[in-house]
XYZ file of C-alpha atoms in Angstrom:
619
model
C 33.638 112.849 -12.600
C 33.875 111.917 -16.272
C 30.401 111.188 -16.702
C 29.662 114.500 -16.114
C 32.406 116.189 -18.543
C 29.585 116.638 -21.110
C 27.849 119.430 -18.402
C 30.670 121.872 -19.149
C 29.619 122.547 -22.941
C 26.447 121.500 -22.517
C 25.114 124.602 -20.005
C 26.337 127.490 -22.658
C 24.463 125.507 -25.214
C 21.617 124.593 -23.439
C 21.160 128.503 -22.550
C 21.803 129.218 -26.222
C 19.208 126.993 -26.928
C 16.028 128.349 -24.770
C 17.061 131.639 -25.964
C 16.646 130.928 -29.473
C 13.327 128.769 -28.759
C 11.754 130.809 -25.484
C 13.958 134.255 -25.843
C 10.841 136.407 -26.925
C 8.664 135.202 -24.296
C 10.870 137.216 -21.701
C 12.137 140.404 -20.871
C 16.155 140.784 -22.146
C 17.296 141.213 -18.486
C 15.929 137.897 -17.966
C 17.591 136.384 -20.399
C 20.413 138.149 -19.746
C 20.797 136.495 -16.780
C 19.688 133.117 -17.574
C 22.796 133.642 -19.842
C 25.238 134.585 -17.207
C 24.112 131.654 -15.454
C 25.104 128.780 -17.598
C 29.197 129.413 -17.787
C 28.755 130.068 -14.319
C 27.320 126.617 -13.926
C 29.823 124.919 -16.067
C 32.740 127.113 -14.369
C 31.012 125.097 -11.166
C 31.636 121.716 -12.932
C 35.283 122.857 -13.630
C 36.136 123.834 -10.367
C 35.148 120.622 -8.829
C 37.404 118.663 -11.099
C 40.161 121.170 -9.840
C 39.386 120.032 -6.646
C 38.881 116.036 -7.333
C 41.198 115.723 -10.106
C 43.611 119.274 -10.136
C 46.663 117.185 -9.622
C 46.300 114.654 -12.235
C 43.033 115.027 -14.731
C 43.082 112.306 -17.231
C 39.523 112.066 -17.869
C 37.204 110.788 -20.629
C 33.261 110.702 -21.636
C 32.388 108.990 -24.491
C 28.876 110.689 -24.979
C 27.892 108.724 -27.950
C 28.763 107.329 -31.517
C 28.203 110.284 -33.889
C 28.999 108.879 -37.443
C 29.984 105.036 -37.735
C 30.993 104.150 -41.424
C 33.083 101.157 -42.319
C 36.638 101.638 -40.855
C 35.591 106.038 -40.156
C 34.581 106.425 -36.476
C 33.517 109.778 -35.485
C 32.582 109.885 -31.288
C 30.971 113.092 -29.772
C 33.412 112.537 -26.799
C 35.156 114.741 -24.328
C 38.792 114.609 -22.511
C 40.156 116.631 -19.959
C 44.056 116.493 -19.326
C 46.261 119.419 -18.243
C 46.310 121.669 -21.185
C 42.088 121.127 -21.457
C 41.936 122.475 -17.635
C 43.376 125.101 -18.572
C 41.998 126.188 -21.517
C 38.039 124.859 -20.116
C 39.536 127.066 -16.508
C 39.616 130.308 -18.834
C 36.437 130.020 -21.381
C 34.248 129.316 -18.206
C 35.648 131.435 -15.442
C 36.455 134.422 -17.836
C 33.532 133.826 -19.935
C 31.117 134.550 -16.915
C 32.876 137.522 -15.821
C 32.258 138.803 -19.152
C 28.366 137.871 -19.008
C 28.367 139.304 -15.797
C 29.974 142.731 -16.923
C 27.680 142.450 -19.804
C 24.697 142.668 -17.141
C 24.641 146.394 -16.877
C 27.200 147.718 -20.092
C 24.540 145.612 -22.704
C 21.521 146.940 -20.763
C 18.672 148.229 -23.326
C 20.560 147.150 -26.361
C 18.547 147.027 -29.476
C 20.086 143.610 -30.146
C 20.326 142.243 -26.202
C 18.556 138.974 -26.937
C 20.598 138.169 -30.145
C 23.865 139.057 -28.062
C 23.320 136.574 -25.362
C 22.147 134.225 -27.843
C 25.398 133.794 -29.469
C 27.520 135.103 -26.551
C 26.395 131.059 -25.227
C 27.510 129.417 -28.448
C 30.551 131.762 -28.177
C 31.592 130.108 -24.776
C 30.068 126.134 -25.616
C 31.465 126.140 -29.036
C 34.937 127.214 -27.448
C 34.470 124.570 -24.920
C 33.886 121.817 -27.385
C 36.917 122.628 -29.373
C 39.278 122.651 -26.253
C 37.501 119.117 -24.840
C 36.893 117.669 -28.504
C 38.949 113.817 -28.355
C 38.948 113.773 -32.315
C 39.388 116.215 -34.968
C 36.300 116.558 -36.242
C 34.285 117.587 -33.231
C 37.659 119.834 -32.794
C 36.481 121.487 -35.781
C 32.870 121.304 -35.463
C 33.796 123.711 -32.287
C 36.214 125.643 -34.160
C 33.624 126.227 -36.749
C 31.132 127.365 -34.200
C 33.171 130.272 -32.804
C 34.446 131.135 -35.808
C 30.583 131.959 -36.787
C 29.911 133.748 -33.453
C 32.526 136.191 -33.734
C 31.291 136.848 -37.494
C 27.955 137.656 -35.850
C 29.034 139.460 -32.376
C 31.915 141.870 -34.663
C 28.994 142.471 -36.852
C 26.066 142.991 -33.603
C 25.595 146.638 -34.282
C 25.102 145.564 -38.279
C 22.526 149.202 -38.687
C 26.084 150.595 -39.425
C 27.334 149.420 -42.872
C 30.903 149.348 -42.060
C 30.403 147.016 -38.727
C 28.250 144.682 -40.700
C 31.345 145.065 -43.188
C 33.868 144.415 -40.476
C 31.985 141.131 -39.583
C 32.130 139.796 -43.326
C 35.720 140.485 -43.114
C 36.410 138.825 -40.025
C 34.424 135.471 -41.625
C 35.730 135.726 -44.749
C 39.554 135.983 -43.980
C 39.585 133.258 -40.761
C 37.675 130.930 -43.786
C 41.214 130.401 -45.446
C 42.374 129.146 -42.408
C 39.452 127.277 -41.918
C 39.887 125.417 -45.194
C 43.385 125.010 -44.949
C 42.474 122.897 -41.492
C 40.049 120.833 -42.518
C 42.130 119.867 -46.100
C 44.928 118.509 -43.073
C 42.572 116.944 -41.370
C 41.470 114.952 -44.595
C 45.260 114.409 -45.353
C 45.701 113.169 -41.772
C 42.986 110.667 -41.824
C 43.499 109.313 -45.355
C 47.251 108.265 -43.846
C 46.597 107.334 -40.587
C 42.620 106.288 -40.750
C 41.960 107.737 -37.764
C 41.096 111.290 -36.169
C 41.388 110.440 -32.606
C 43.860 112.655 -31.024
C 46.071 109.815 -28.984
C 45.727 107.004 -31.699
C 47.263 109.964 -34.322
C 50.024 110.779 -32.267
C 50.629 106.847 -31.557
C 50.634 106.426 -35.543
C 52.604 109.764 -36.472
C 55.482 108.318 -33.773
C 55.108 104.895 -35.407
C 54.968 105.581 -39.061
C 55.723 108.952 -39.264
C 55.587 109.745 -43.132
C 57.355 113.444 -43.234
C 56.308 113.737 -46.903
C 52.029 114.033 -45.367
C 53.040 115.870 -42.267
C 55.516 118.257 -43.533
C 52.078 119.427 -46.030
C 49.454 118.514 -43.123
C 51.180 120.365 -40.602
C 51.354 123.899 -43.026
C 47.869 123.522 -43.853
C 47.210 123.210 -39.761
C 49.562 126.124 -39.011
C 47.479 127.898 -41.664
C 44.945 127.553 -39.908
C 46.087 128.400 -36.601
C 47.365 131.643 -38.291
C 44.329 132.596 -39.261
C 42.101 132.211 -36.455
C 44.854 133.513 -34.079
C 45.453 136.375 -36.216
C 49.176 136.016 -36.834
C 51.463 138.013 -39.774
C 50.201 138.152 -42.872
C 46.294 136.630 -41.537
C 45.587 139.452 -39.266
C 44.040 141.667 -41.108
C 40.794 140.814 -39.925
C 40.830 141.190 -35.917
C 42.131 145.312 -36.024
C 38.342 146.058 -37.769
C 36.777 143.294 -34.958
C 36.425 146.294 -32.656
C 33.282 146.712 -34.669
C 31.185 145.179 -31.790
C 30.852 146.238 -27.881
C 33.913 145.955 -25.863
C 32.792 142.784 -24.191
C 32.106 141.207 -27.053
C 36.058 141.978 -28.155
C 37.182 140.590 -24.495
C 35.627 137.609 -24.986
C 37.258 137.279 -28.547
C 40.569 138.176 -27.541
C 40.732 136.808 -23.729
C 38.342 133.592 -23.420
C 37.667 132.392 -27.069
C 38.431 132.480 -30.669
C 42.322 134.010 -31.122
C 43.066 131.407 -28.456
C 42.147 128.528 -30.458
C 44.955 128.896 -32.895
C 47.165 128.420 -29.858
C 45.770 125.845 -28.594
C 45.674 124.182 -31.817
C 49.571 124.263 -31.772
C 49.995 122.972 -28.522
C 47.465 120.249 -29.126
C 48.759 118.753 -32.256
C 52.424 119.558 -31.199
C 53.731 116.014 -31.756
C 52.923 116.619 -35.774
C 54.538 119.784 -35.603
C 57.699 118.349 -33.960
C 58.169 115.330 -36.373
C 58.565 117.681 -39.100
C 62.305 119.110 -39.304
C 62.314 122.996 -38.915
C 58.648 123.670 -38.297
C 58.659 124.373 -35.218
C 61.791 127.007 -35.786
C 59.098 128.748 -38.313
C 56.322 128.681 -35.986
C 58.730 130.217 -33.777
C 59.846 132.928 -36.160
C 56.185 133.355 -37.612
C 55.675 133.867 -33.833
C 58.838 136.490 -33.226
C 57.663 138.654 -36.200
C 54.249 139.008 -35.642
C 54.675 140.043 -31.766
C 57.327 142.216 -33.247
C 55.082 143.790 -36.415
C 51.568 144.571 -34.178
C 53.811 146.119 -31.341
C 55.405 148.373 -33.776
C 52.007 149.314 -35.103
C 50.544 149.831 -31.501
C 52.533 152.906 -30.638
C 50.924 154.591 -33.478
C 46.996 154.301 -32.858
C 45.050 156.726 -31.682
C 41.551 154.302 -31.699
C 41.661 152.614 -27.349
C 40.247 149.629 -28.880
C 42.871 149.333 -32.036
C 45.528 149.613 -29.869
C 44.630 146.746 -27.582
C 43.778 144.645 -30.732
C 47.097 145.178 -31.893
C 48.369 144.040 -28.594
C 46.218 140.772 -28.838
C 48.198 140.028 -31.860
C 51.446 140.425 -30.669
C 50.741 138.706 -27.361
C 49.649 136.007 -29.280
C 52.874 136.049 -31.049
C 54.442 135.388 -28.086
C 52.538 132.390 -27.644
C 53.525 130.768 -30.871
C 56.922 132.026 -30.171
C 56.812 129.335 -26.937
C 55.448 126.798 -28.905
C 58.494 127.395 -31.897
C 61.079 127.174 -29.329
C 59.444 123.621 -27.804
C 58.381 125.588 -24.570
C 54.380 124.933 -25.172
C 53.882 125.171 -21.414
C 55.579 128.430 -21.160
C 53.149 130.038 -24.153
C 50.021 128.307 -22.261
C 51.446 129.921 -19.441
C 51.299 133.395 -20.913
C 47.687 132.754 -22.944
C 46.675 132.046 -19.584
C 47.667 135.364 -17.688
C 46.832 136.826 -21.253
C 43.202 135.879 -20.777
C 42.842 138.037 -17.312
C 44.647 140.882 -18.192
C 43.221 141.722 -21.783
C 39.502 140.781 -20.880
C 40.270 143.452 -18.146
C 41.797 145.988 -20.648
C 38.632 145.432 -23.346
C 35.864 145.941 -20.534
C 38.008 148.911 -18.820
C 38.326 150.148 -22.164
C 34.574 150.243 -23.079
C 33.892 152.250 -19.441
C 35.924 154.588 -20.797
C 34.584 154.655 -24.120
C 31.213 155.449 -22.664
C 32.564 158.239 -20.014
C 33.463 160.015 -23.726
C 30.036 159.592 -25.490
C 31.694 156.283 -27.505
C 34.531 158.713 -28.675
C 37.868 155.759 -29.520
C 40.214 158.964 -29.744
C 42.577 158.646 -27.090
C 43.501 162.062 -28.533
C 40.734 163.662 -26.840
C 40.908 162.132 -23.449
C 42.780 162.787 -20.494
C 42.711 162.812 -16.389
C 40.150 160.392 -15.975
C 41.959 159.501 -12.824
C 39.984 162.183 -10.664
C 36.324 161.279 -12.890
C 36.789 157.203 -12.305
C 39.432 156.215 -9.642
C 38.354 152.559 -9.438
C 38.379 152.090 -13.077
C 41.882 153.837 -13.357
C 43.388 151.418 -10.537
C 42.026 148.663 -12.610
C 42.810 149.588 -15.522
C 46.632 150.173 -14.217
C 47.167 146.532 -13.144
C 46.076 145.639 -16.635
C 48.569 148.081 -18.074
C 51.443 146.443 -15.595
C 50.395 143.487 -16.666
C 50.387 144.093 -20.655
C 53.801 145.621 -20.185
C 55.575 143.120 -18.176
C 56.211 145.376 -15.501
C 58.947 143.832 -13.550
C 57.843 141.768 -10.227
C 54.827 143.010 -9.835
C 52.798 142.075 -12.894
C 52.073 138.526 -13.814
C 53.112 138.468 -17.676
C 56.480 139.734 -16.297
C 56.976 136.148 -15.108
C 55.444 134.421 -18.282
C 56.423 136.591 -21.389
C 59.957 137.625 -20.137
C 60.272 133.409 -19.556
C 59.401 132.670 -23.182
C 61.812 135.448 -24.466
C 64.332 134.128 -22.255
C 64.185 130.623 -23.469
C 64.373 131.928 -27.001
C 68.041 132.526 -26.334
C 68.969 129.284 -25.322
C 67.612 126.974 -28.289
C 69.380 126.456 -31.333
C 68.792 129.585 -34.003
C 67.236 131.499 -31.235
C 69.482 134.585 -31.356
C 67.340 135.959 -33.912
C 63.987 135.135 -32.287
C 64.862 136.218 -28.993
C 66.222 139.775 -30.401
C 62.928 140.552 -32.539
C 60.868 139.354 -29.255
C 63.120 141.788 -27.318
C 62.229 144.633 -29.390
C 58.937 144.125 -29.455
C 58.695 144.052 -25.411
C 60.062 147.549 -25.942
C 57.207 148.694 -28.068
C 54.912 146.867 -25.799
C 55.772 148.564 -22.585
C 55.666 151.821 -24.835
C 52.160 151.960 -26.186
C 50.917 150.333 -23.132
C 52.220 153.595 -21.225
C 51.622 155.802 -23.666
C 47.851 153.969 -23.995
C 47.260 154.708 -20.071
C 48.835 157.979 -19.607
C 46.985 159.808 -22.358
C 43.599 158.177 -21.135
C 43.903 158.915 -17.352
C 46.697 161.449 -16.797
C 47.645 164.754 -17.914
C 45.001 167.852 -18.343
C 41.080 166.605 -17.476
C 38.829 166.540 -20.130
C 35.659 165.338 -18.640
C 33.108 162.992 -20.362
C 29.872 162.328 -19.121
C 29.343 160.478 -15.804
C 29.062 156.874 -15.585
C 28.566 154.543 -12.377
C 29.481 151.075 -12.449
C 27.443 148.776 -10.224
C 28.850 145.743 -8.600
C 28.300 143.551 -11.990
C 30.882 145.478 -13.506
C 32.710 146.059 -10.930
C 33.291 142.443 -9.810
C 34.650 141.337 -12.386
C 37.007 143.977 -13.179
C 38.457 143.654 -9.561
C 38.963 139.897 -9.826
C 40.431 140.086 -13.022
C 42.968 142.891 -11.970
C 43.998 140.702 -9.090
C 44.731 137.928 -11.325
C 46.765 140.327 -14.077
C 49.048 141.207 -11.001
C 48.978 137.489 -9.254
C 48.644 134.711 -11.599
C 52.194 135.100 -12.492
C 53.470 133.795 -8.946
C 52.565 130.454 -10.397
C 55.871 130.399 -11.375
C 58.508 131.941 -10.804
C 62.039 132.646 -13.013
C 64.976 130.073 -12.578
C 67.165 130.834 -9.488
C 64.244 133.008 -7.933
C 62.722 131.268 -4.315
C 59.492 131.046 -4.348
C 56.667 129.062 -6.516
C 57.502 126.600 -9.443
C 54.557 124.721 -9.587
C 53.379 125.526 -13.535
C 56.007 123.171 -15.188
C 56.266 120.636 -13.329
C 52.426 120.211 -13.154
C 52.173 120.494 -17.248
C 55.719 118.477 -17.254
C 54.214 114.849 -17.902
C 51.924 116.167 -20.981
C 54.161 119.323 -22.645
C 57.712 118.443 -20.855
C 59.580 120.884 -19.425
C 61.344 123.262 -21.274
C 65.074 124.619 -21.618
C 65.653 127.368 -18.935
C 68.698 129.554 -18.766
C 70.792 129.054 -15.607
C 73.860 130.974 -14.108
C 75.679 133.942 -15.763
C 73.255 133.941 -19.000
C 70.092 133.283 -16.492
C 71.081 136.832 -14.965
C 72.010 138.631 -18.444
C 68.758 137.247 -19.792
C 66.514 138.887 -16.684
C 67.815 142.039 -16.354
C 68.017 142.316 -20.460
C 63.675 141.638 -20.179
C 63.519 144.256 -17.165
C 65.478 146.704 -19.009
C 63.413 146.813 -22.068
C 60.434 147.094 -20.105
C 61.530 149.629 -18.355
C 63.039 151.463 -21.414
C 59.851 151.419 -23.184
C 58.236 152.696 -20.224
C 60.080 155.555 -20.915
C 59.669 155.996 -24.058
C 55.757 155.370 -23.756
C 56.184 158.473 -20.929
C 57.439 160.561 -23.932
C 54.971 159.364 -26.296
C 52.136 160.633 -24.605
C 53.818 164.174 -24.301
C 54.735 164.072 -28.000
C 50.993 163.402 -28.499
C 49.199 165.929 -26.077
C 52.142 168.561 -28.054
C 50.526 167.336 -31.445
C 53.766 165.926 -33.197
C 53.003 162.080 -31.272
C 53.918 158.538 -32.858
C 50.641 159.007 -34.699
C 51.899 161.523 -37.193
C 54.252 158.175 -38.129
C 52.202 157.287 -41.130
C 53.766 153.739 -42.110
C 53.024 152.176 -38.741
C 49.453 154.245 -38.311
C 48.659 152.205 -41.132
C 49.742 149.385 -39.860
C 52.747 149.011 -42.562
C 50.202 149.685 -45.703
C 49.725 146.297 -44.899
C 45.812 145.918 -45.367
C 45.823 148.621 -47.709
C 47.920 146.174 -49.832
C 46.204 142.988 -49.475
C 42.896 144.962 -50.387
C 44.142 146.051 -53.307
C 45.535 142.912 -54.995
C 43.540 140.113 -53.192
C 39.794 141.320 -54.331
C 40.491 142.277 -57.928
C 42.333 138.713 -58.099
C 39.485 136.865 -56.752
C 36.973 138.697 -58.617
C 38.942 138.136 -61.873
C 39.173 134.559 -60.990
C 35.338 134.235 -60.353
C 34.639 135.712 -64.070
C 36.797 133.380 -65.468
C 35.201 130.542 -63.646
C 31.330 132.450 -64.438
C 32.137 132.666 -68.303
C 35.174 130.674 -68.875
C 33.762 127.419 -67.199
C 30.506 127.802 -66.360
C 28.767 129.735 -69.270
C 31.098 128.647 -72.158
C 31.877 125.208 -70.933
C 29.290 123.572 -68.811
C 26.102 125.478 -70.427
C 27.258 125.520 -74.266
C 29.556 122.369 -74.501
C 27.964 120.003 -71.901
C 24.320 120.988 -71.712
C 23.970 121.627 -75.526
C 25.637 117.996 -76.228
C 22.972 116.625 -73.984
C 20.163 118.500 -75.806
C 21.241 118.064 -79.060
C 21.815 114.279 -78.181
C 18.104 114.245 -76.740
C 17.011 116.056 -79.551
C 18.341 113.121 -82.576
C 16.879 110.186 -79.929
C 13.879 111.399 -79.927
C 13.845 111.871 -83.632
C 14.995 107.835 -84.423
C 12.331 106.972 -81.896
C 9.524 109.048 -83.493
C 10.445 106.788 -86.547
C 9.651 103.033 -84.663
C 6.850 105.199 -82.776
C 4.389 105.693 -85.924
C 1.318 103.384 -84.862
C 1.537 100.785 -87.542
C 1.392 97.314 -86.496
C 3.340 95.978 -88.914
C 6.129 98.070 -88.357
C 6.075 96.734 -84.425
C 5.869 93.303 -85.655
C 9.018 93.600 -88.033
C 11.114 95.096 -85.402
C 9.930 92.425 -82.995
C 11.252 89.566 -85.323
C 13.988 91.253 -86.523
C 14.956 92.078 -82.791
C 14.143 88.249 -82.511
C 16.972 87.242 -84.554
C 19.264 89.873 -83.580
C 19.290 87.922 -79.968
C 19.600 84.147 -82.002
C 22.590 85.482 -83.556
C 24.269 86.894 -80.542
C 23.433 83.904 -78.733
C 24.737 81.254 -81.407
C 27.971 83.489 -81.677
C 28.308 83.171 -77.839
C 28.249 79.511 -77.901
C-alpha cells in the first residue's frame, strides 16, 4: 500500500486543480460534486489501509527528490504511522461529510465555484501537513491551509467586515507562522537535517538544550497561533465570518488541529527541554479555562461554539503538557465529530432565523426541526461531557484526570476542572435557549438526505467514539492506548481511591454546570442573562486591548523603518554616495576621454611603465 500513499493528498488537489483550470466550463452543482468526490476517494484509500495495515501502519512513499543541494535534502515524501491515521482518518472522512452537507446549504452561492475550489486545497493541504516525512513539506502544508482559511473566513468578502475578518485571521496565524519556520531553520542549522526520525535520532543523541529550549518556543509559537491558544486567539472568534461549513471544517477537520498535531509530532523536542512541557500544559489549562469563561456570555450561536473550539483545544495541549499525547489525540479526535456536527447544526438553524446569530431571539425549535434538535443534542452531550453517554466524557474527563497525577498538576487539573463547569454551562444554556422554551418560529427549511447524512453519522460518532476507551477500572474497551502505546506511550492513569475521587469529581462538574447552564437560559429569556456580564461578553477586553496597542506599535515601527531607514538612510546616505561617486568618475574620465591622440598615447606609455615598475618591485 505505500505506493499509493501519495492518492490521499493527491485527489483534494487534483479536484482543486480542474476547478481552477475547467471550473467555468460547468455548472457549480457539477463542480460541487466533483468536489465532494475527491476526499471521498482519498477517505477510500484510507480506509483500506485501516483494513490492510489498521493494526500496525508504518508506511512510507518517497514520491520524489524535491530540492537536492550539497548536504540539504528536501523529499516530497509521505508516512503513515498511528498518529497520521488518525489525523488523515478525520481530514478525509470529516472533510467529505462537510462537502457533502455543503451540497444543498452552498447551493446558488454567488461564490460556489471559488468555495469548492479552496474547500479541496483546504482538505489536501491538511493532508500533506499530517503525512509530510520532513519539515518543510510539513510547512509547505501548513502554509496551504493557513491561506485557505484566510480565503474561506473572508468568502462572503462584498461585506467589508468579513473581508476584514479574513485579513485578521492571516495576519495574526502569520506570527506563528514565522516563529515556525525561524525553528525549523534553527533545527536544521544544528542537526542538518529536517527529516522527522533522523531529528529525533539526533535531538536523543546530541541533544543541545541551549537550540531546543529556543527552537521548541518558536514551534510552540507557532502551534499557538494556528491552534488559537491564550494570548493568539484573537483571530478564530471573528472566523465565523464565512458559512458554517466552512467554520466546521476549520475547527473539526483542518487548520486549529494542526497546532495539535504539531505538538504531538515533534514531542520528543518538546520533552528534552526541562519544564516545557509543564508550560504547554499550563498554556493548555488556561486557555480551556479563559474561552469557557467567555462562552457563557455570547449571545452570537457561532461565537459561542468558536469559543468552545478554543478551549477544547486547550484541552488538547493540556494532554500533551502532562505527557498524555494519546489522550489529547484522543479527544481532537471525538472533537472533530462533535463540533463539525455543532457548526453545520448551527448554520440550519441560522437559516430557519433568516441568518439571525442571536440566540436571544430564538427558541422552541424542537417542534419546527425535530431531527435537527436530536442531532444537535448528541453534539451538546458530547461538548459537555455528559457522563456515560457522550464520547468526550471518556476523553476530556481522562485528560483532566491525569492532570492530577503528574508532578505540578494540582494546579492544571483545578483550572481544567473549572473550565468543564463553564463548558457544560454554555453548552446547556447554548441548546436550551435555541430549541426549548417559548416558540419563535423562523422560516421553514427542509434538509435533504445530503445534509442529513452527515449530521446523523456524525451524531452517532459524538455519542460512540468514546467507547474506544474506556476509564481505568471500568470493563469494557481499552483498545486506544495500547494501539497508540508503541509511538506516544502510555500515559499515567489514576488507580484505586484517587481513580474514584477523580471520576465522580469530572461527573460532578458536568453535571453542576448543567445546572447552572439550566439557569442561564432562564436568566436570559428574563433579560438579566450572563450576557449583561460585560468583562467576559468581551471576551476579558482582551482583543479590545491587543487592538489598541499592537497596530499603533506596528504602524509607528513601519514609519520609522519608511523615514528613519529607508528615506533618510538608504535613499540620502547610500544612493546619494553612489551618485555623487558616479558623478566625480565620470568627471576624471571626461578628462582622458577628450579625442586627442597624444593624450592616449601618453597615458599608454605612462601606463606602460607604471606595469615595469610594479613588475621589477615584484621580483
Amino acid at each position: 500500500m505505500s505506493e499509493w500513499l501519495w492518492l490521499i493528498p493527491g485527489f483534494p488537489l487534483l479536484g482543486a486543480l480542474l476547478n481552477a483550470i475547467f471550473g467555468e466550463r460547468f455548472a457549480p452543482r457539477s463542480m460541487g460534486r466533483m468536489a465532494a468526490t475527491m476526499p471521498f476517494l482519498a477517505a477510500l484509500v484510507v480506509l483500506a489501509l485501516w483494513i490492510t495495515h489498521g493494526r500496525d501502519p508504518h508506511l512510507h512513499d518517497l514520491v520524489w527528490t524535491w530540492m537536492a543541494v550539497g548536504r540539504f535534502h528536501a523529499d516530497i515524501a509521505f508516512q503513515v504511522d498511528q498518529v497520521t491515521l488518525i489525523m488523515i482518518s478525520i481530514a478525509s472522512f470529516v472533510g467529505f461529510l462537510i462537502h457533502l452537507f455543503s451540497q444543498q446549504f452552498l447551493a446558488g452561492d454567488y461564490g460556489e465555484r471559488r468555495y469548492y475550489f479552496y474547500l479541496n486545497l483546504f482538505v489536501g493541504g491538511m493532508l500533506v501537513l499530517t503525512m509530510a516525512d520532513n519539515l518543510l513539506l510539513l510547512y509547505l502544508g501548513w502554509e496551504t491551509v493557513g491561506l485557505c482559511s484566510y480565503a474561506l473566513v473572508a468568502h462572503w468578502y462584498r461585506k467589508q467586515e468579513n473581508a476584514w475578518a479574513g485579513r485578521k485571521a492571516f495576519v495574526v496565524t502569520r506570527i506563528g507562522d514565522t516563529a515556525l519556520a525561524l525553528a525549523i531553520f534553527m533545527l536544521f542549522a544544528e542537526y542538518h537535517t529536517l527529516n522527522d526520525h533522523q531529528l529525533f535520532v539526533a535531538v536523543a543523541t546530541h541533544p543541545d538544550v541551549l537550540v531546543l529550549t529556543i527552537a521548541g518556543a518558536l514551534t510552540l509559537i507557532g502551534a499557538i497561533a494556528k491552534s488559537a491558544q491564550f494570548p493568539l486567539h484573537i483571530w478564530l472568534p471573528d472566523s465565523m465570518a464565512g458559512p458554517s461549513t466552512v467554520s466546521a471544517l476549520i475547527h473539526a477537520a483542518t487548520m486549529v488541529t494542526a497546532g495539535v498535531y504539531l505538538c504531538i509530532r515533534l514531542y520528543p523536542i518538546f520533552a528534552a527541554v526541562p519544564g516545557m512541557l509543564w508550560v504547554i500544559g499550563l498554556s493548555g489549562a488556561f486557555t480551556a479555562f479563559y474561552a469557557a469563561s467567555c462562552a457563557v456570555a455570547q449571545v452570537d450561536i457561532k461565537r459561542v461554539l468558536a469559543y468552545s473550539t478554543i478551549s477544547q483545544l486547550g484541552y488538547m495541549f493540556l494532554g500533551v503538557g502532562i505527557g498524555a499525547p494519546s489522550l489529547g489525540l484522543f479527544h481532537l479526535l471525538v472533537h472533530a465529530c462533535f463540533k463539525a456536527l455543532l457548526f453545520m447544526s448551527a448554520g440550519v438553524v441560522i437559516s430557519v432565523y433568516n441568518e439571525d446569530h442571536d440566540i436571544r431571539h430564538m427558541g422552541g425549535l424542537k417542534a419546527q426541526q425535530p431531527f435537527l434538535r436530536w442531532v444537535f443534542l448528541a453534539g451538546i452531550f458530547a461538548l459537555a461531557a455528559v457522563p456515560v453517554v457522550s464520547a468526550s466524557f471518556y476523553s476530556k474527563d481522562a485528560i483532566i484526570a491525569t492532570a492530577f497525577m503528574v508532578p505540578g498538576g494540582k494546579l492544571l487539573w483545578a483550572l481544567a476542572l473549572l473550565g468543564a463547569v463553564l463548558t457544560a454551562t454554555y453548552a446547556f444554556r447554548l441548546y436550551l435557549l435555541v430549541f426549548e422554551g417559548p416558540t419563535k418560529p423562523g422560516k421553514s427549511y427542509q434538509m435533504g438526505w445530503s445534509m442529513k447524512i452527515p449530521l446523523a453519522i456524525l451524531a452517532v460518532a459524538s455519542i460512540g467514539m468514546g467507547w474506544l476507551q474506556f476509564p481505568p477500572g471500568w470493563p469494557g474497551p481499552k483498545l486506544w492506548l495500547p494501539w497508540l502505546a508503541p509511538e506516544l506511550g502510555m500515559p499515567p492513569m489514576p488507580s484505586g481511591a484517587v481513580n474514584i475521587f477523580l471520576q465522580v469529581a469530572g461527573s460532578v462538574a458536568t453535571l453542576l454546570g448543567i445546572w447552572i447552564g439550566f439557569k442561564a437560559a432562564q436568566w436570559e429569556r428574563q433579560g438579566h442573562g450572563l450576557s449583561r456580564l460585560t468583562v467576559l461578553f468581551k471576551a476579558w477586553f482582551f482583543d479590545a486591548a491587543f487592538l489598541r496597542i499592537f497596530p499603533p506599535a506596528v504602524y509607528a515601527f513601519a514609519r520609522f523603518l519608511d523615514w528613519g531607514v529607508e528615506r533618510t538612510g538608504f535613499r540620502l546616505v547610500f544612493l546619494g554616495s553612489l551618485r555623487d561617486g558616479f558623478g566625480v568618475s565620470s568627471q576624471l574620465l571626461e578628462i582622458g576621454e577628450n579625442g586627442l591622440v597624444s593624450r592616449y598615447a601618453s597615458g599608454m606609455v605612462l601606463g606602460l611603465l607604471v606595469l615595469l615598475v610594479v613588475a621589477w618591485g615584484w621580483r
